[in-house]
Short mmCIF file of C-alpha atoms in Angstrom, two decimals:
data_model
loop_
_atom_site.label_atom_id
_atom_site.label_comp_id
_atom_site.label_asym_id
_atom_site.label_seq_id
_atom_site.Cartn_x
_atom_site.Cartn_y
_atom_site.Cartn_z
CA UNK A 6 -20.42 -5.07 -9.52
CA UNK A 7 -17.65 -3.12 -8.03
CA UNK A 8 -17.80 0.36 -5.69
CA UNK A 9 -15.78 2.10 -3.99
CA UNK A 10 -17.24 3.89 -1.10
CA UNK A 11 -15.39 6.83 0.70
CA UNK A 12 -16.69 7.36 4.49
CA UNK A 13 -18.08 10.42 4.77
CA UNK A 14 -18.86 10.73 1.51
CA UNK A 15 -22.79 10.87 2.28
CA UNK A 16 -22.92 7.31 1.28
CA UNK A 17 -22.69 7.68 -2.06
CA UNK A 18 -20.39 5.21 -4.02
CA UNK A 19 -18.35 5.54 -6.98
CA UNK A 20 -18.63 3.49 -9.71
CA UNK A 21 -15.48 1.54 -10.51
CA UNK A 22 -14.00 -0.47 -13.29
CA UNK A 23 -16.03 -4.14 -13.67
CA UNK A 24 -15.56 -6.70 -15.95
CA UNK A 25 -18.71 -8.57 -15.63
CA UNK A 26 -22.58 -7.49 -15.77
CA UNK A 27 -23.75 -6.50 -12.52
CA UNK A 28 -24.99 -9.09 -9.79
CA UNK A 29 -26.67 -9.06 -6.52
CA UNK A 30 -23.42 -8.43 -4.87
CA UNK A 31 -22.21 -5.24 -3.45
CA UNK A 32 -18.23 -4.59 -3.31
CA UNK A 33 -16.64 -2.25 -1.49
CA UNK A 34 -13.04 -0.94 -0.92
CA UNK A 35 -12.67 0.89 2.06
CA UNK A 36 -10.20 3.85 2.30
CA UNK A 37 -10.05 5.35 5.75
CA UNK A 38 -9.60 9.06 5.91
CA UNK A 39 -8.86 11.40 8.88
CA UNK A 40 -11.55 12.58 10.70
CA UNK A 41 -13.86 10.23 8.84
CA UNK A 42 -16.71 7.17 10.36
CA UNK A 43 -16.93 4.21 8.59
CA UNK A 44 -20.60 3.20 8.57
CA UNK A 45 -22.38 0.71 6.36
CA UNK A 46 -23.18 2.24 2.68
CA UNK A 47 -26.76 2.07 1.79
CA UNK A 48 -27.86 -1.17 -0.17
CA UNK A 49 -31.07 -2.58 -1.29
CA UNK A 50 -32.62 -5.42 0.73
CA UNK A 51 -30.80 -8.75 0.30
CA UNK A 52 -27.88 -7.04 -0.76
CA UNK A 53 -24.98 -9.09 0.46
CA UNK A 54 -22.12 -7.02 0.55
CA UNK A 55 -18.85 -7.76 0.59
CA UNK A 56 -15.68 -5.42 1.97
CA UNK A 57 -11.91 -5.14 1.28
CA UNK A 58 -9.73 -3.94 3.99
CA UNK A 59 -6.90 -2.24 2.66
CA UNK A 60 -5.58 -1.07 6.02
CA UNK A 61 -6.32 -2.79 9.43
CA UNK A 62 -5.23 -3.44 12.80
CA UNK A 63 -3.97 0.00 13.43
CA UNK A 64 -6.19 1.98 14.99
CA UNK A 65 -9.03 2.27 17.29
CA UNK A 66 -12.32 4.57 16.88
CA UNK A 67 -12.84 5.80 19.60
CA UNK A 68 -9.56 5.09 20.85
CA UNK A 69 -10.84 6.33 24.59
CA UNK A 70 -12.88 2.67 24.58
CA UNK A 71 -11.40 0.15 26.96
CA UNK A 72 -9.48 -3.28 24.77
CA UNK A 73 -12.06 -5.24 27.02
CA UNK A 74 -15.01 -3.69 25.81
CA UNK A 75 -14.01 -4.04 22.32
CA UNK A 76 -13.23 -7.37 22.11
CA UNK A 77 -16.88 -7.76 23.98
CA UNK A 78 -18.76 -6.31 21.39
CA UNK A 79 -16.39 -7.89 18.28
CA UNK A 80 -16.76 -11.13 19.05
CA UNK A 81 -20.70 -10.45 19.21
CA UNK A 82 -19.97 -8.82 15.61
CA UNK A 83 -21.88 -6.55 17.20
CA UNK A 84 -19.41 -3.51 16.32
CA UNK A 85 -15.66 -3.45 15.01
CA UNK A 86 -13.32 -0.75 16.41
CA UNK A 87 -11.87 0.43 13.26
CA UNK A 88 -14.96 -0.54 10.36
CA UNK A 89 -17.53 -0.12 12.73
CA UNK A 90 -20.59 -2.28 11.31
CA UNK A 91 -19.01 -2.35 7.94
CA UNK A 92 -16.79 -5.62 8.47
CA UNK A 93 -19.40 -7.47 10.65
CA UNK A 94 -22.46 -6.74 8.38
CA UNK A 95 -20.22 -8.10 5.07
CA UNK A 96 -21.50 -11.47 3.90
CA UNK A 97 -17.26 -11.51 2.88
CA UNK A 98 -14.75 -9.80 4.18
CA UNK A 99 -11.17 -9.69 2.02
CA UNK A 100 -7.83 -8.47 3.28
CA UNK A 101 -4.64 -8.45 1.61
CA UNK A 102 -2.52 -9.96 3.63
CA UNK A 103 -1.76 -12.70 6.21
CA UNK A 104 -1.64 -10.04 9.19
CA UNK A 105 -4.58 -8.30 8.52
CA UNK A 106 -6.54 -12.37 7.96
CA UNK A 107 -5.63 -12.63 11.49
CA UNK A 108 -6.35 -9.47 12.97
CA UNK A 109 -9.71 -10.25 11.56
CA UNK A 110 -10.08 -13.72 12.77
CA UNK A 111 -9.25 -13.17 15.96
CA UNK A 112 -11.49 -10.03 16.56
CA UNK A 113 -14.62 -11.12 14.82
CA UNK A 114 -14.64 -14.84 14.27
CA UNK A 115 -14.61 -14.09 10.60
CA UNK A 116 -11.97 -15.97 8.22
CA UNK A 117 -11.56 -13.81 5.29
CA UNK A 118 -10.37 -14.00 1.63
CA UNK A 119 -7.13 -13.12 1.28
CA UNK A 120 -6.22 -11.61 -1.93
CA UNK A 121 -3.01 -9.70 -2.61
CA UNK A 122 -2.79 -6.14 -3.89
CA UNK A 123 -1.31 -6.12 -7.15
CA UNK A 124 0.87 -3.66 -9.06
CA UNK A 125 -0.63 -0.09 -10.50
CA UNK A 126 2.37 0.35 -12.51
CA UNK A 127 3.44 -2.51 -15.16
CA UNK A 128 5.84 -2.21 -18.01
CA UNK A 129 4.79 -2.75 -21.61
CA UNK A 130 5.46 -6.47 -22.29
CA UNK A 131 6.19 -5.60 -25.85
CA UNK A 132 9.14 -2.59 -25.41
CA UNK A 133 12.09 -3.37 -25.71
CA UNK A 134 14.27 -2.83 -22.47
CA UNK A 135 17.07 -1.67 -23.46
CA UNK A 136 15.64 0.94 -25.94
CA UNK A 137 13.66 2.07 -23.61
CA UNK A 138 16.26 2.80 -20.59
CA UNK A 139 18.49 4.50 -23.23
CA UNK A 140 15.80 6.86 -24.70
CA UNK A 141 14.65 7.41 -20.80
CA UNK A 142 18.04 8.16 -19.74
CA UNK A 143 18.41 10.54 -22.35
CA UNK A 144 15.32 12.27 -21.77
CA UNK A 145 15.78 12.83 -17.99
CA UNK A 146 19.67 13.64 -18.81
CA UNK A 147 20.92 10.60 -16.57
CA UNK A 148 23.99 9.48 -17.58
CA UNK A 149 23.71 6.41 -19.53
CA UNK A 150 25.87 3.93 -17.49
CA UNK A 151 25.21 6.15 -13.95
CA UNK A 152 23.46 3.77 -10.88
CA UNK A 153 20.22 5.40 -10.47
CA UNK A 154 18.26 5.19 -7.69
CA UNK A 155 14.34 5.08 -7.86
CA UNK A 156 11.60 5.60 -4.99
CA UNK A 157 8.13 5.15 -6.29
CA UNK A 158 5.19 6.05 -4.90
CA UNK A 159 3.23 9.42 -3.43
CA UNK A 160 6.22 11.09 -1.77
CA UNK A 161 5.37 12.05 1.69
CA UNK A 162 7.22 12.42 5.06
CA UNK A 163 6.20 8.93 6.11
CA UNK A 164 8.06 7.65 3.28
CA UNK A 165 11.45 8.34 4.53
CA UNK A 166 12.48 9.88 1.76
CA UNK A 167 14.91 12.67 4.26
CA UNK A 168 16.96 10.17 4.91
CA UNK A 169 17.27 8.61 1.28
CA UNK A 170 18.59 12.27 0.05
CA UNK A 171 20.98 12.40 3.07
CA UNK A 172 22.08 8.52 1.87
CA UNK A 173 22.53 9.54 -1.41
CA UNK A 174 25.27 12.25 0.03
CA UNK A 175 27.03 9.81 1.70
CA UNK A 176 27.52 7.44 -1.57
CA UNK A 177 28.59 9.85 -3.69
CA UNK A 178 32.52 10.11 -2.98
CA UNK A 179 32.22 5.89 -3.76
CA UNK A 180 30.04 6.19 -6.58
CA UNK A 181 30.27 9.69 -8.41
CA UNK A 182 28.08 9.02 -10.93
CA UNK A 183 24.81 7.92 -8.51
CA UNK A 184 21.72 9.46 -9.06
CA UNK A 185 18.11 9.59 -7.05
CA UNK A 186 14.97 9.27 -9.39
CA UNK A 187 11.90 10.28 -7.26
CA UNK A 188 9.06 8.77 -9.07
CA UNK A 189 5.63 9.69 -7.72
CA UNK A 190 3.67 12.96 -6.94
CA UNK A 191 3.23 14.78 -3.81
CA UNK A 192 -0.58 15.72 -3.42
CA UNK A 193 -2.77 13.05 -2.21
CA UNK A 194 -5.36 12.13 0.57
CA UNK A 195 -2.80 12.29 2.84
CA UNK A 196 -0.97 15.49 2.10
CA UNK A 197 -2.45 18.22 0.65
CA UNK A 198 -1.86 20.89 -1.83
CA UNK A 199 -0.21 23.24 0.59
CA UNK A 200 1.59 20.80 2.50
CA UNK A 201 2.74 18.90 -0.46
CA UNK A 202 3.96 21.87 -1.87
CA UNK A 203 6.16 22.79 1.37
CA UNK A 204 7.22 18.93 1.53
CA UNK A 205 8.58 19.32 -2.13
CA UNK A 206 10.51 22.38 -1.38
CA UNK A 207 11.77 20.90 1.83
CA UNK A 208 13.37 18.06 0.21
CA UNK A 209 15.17 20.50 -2.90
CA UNK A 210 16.31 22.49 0.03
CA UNK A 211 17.96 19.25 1.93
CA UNK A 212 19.22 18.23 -1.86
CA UNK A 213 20.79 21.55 -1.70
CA UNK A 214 22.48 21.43 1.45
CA UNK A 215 23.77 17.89 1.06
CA UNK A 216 25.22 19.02 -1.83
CA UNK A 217 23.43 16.68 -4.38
CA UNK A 218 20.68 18.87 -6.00
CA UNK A 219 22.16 17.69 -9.54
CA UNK A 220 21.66 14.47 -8.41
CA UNK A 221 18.23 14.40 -7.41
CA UNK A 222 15.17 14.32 -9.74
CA UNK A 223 11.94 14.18 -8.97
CA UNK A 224 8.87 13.87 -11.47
CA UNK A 225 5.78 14.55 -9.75
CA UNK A 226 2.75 12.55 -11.18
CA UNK A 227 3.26 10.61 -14.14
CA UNK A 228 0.52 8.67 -16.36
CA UNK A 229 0.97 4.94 -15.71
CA UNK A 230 3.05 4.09 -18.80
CA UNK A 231 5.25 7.04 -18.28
CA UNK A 232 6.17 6.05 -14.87
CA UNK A 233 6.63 2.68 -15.68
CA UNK A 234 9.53 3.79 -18.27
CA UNK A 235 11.36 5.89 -15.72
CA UNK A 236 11.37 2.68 -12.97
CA UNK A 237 12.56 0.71 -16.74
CA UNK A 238 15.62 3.05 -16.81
CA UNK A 239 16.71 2.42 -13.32
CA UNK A 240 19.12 -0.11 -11.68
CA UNK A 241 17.72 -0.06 -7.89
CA UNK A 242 14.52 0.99 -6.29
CA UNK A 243 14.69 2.38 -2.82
CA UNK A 244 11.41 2.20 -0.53
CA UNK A 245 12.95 3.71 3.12
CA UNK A 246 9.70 3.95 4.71
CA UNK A 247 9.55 5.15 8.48
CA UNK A 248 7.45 2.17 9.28
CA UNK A 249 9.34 -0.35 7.54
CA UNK A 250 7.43 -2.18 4.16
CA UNK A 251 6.10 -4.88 4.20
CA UNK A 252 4.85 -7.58 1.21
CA UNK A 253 1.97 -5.95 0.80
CA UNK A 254 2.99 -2.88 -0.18
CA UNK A 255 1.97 -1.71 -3.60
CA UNK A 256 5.24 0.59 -4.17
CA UNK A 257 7.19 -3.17 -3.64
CA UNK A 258 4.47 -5.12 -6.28
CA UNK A 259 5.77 -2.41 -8.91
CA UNK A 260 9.38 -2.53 -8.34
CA UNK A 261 9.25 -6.41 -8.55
CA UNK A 262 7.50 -6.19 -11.84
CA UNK A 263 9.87 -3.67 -13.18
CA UNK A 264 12.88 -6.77 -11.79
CA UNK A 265 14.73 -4.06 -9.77
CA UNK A 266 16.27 -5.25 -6.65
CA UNK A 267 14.81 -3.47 -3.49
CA UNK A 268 15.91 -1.99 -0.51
CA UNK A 269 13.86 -1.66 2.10
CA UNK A 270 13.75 -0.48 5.85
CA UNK A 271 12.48 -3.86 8.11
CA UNK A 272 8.63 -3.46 9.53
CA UNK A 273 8.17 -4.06 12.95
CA UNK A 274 7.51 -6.75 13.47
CA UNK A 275 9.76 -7.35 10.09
CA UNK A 276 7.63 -9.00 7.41
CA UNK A 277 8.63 -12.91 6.69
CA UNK A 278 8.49 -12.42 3.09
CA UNK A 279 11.16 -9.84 2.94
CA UNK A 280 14.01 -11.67 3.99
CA UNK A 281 17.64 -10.11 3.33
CA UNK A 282 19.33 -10.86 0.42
CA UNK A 283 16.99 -13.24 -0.76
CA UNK A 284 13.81 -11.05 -1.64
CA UNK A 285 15.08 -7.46 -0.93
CA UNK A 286 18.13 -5.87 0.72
CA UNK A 287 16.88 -5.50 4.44
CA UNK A 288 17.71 -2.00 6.61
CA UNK A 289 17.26 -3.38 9.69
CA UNK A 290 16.58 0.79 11.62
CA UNK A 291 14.27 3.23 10.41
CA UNK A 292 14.97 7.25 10.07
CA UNK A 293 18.82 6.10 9.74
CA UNK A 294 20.54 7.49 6.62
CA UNK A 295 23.66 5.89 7.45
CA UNK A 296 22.17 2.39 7.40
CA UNK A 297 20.04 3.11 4.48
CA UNK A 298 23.42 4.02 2.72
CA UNK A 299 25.09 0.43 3.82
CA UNK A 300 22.05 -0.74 2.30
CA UNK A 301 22.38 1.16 -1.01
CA UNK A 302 26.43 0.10 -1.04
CA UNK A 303 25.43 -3.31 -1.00
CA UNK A 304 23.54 -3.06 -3.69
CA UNK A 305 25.80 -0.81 -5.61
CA UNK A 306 29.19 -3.33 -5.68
CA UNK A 307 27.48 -6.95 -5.42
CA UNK A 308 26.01 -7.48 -9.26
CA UNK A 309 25.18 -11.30 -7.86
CA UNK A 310 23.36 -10.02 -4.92
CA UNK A 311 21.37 -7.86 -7.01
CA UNK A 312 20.76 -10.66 -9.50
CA UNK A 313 19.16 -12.98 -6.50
CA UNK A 314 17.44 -10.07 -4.68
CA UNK A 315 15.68 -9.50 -8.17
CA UNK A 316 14.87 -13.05 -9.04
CA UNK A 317 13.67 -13.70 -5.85
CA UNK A 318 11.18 -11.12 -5.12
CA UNK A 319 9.85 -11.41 -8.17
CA UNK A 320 9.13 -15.05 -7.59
CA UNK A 321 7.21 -13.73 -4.12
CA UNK A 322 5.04 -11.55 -6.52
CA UNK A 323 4.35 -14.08 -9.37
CA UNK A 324 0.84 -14.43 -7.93
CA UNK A 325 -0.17 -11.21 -7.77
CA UNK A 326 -0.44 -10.41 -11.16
CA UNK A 327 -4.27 -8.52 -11.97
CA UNK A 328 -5.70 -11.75 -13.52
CA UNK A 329 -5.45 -14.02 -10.90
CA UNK A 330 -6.75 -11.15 -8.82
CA UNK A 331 -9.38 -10.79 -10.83
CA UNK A 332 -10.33 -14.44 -10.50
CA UNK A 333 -9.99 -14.30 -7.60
CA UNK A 334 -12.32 -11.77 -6.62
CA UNK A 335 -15.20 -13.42 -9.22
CA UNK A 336 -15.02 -16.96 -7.56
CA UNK A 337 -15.43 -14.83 -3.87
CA UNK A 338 -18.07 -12.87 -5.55
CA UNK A 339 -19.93 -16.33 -6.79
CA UNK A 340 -19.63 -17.76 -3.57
CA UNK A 341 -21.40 -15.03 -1.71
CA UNK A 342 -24.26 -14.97 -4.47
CA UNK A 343 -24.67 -18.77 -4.84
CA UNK A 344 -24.32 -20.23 -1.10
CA UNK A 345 -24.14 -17.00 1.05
CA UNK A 346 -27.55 -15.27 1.27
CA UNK A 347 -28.15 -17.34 4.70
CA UNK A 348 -24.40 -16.64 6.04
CA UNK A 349 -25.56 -12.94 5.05
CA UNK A 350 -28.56 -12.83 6.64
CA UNK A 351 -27.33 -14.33 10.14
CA UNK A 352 -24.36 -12.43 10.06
CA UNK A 353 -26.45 -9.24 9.64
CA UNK A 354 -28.50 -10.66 12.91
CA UNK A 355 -25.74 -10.85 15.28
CA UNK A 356 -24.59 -7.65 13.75
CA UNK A 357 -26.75 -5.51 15.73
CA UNK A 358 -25.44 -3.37 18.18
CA UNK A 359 -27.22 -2.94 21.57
CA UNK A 360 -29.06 -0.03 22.18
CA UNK A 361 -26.40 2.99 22.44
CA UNK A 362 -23.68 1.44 21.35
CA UNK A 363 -22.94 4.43 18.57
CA UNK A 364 -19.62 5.85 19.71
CA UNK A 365 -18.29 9.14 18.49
CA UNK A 366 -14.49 10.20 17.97
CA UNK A 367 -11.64 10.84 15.15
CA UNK A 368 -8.59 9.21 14.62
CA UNK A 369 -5.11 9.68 12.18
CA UNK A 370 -3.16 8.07 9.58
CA UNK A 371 -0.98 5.31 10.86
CA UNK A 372 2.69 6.07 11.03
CA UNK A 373 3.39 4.53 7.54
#
């Protein structure tokens, strides 16, 4: 059985998609919000429950609390400075990534399931390509043999996508014909109605000023399929985010199953995976139109270089498709209801905090 479980959501959990009749095993994803706790969600007895971390190793709550002190009461798995008792009371904890297996590891003493995130956006194995960029292009009005440019994903300011419009000025004298596809809506958790709304009109007004306001498209939200046919009729996808990306991102799983080439802005520390001109093109500075646009020109006037960008990421991402996931998660979830209930139980013990060790505080989104 699968739930997702908001904090702060007065413990109530969503019911999510499953694919199997329900077992004795609780699953949760855990999406941190601002100004959120993370607490345990309510279970029955003998519940064992087991958490994904989706973000980790970012932030501390309350971040006032001394390193020492933390890594006093995580190694106890007494209390976790970013899940609270959520991650220590788990019978299995999974991550998605070989970062976050460590930042867990080395805090808790638990080694967790790894298990990438796969991509919410897949083409339709059965349409034909070709057809499908042409009728696209035609829709949108792109010019059928113009480069276009796609970012995908919620457009926000973390996303750099300032600097991709003033890029995108800087190409055109080379390439007249470029265009920018943004491929994603604005409202989310993160931004909301308002400030999405001002974030939109910010970025027509920079279109505007750089002189490319023809050039620039952007959707808003799209169904699934619909999205996936835009990212179909484009040559390049573009993910400049003020952070860097790394392998895990979700944006990069649906680019590489769309076979664009990629360029990204490098993570710091830069992810191993994403290695220049092997699995994407590689900025090597954030907030820096001027490299993003080197980047871009790369791209743009190397067809080979595109070619082995292409092949090559999607070879990084030919595990991550939703079956093996899938699998992946049902052999975990087996585990924990076949061997685990005494792993549960004693993890549960040394999960107790001391007496007064409930902290109080807020936090924000990471920088990504």
């Amino acid at each position: 059985m699968e739930r997702t479980w908001r904090p702060g959501a007065g413990g109530r959990a969503a019911p999510g998609r499953t694919g199997c009749r329900p077992r004795p095993v609780r699953a949760v994803r855990v999406r941190l919000l601002a100004g959120c706790r993370p607490a345990s969600p309510p279970a029955p007895p003998g519940t064992r429950l087991v958490t994904t971390l989706h973000e980790y190793d970012w932030w501390s709550w309350p971040a006032h609390v001394p390193d020492r002190l933390w890594r006093l009461v995580e190694r106890r798995r007494w209390w976790d400075r970013e899940t609270l008792a959520l991650a220590p009371r788990s019978s299995r904890v999974i991550v998605t990534n070989g970062a976050h297996a460590s930042a867990v590891r080395g805090r808790l003493g638990i080694s967790p399931r790894s298990v990438p995130v796969g991509a919410n956006v897949v083409p339709d194995p059965g349409a034909d390509r070709s057809a499908v960029r042409r009728a696209v292009r035609s829709r949108l009005r792109l010019p059928p043999e113009a480069p276009v440019l796609a970012f995908f994903g919620f457009a926000h300011p973390v996303k750099g996508l300032r600097y991709l419009i003033e890029a995108l000025a800087t190409l055109v004298p080379e390439h007249p014909g470029v265009r920018l596809v943004i491929v994603g809506g604005f409202a989310s958790l993160a931004l909301s109605e308002p400030e999405a709304d001002a974030f939109r009109r910010e970025l027509a007004g920079r279109a505007r000023e750089a002189g490319v306001a023809d050039r620039v498209l952007m959707t808003g939200h799209l169904p699934s399929t619909e999205a996936s046919r835009v990212l179909t009729a484009a040559d390049i996808a573009v993910l400049p985010f003020t952070a860097g990306v790394t392998a895990k991102s979700g944006a990069l799983a649906a680019v590489a199953a769309h076979r664009l080439p990629v360029v990204v802005t490098a993570a710091d520390p830069p992810d191993p995976e994403l290695v220049d001109a092997r699995t994407a093109v590689v900025v090597p500075r954030v907030r820096d139109a001027g490299a993003l646009a080197t980047g871009i020109r790369r791209l743009l006037g190397d067809a080979d270089l595109g070619a082995r960008v292409r092949v090559g990421l999607a070879t990084l991402m030919a595990d991550r498709g939703w079956a093996r996931i899938a699998d992946a998660h049902l052999e975990l979830y087996g585990d924990c209801r076949d061997g685990g209930a005494e792993r549960g139980r004693s993890a549960r013990a040394r999960a107790e905090p001391p007496a007064g060790a409930a902290f109080s505080g807020g936090h924000d989104f990471p920088p990504t």
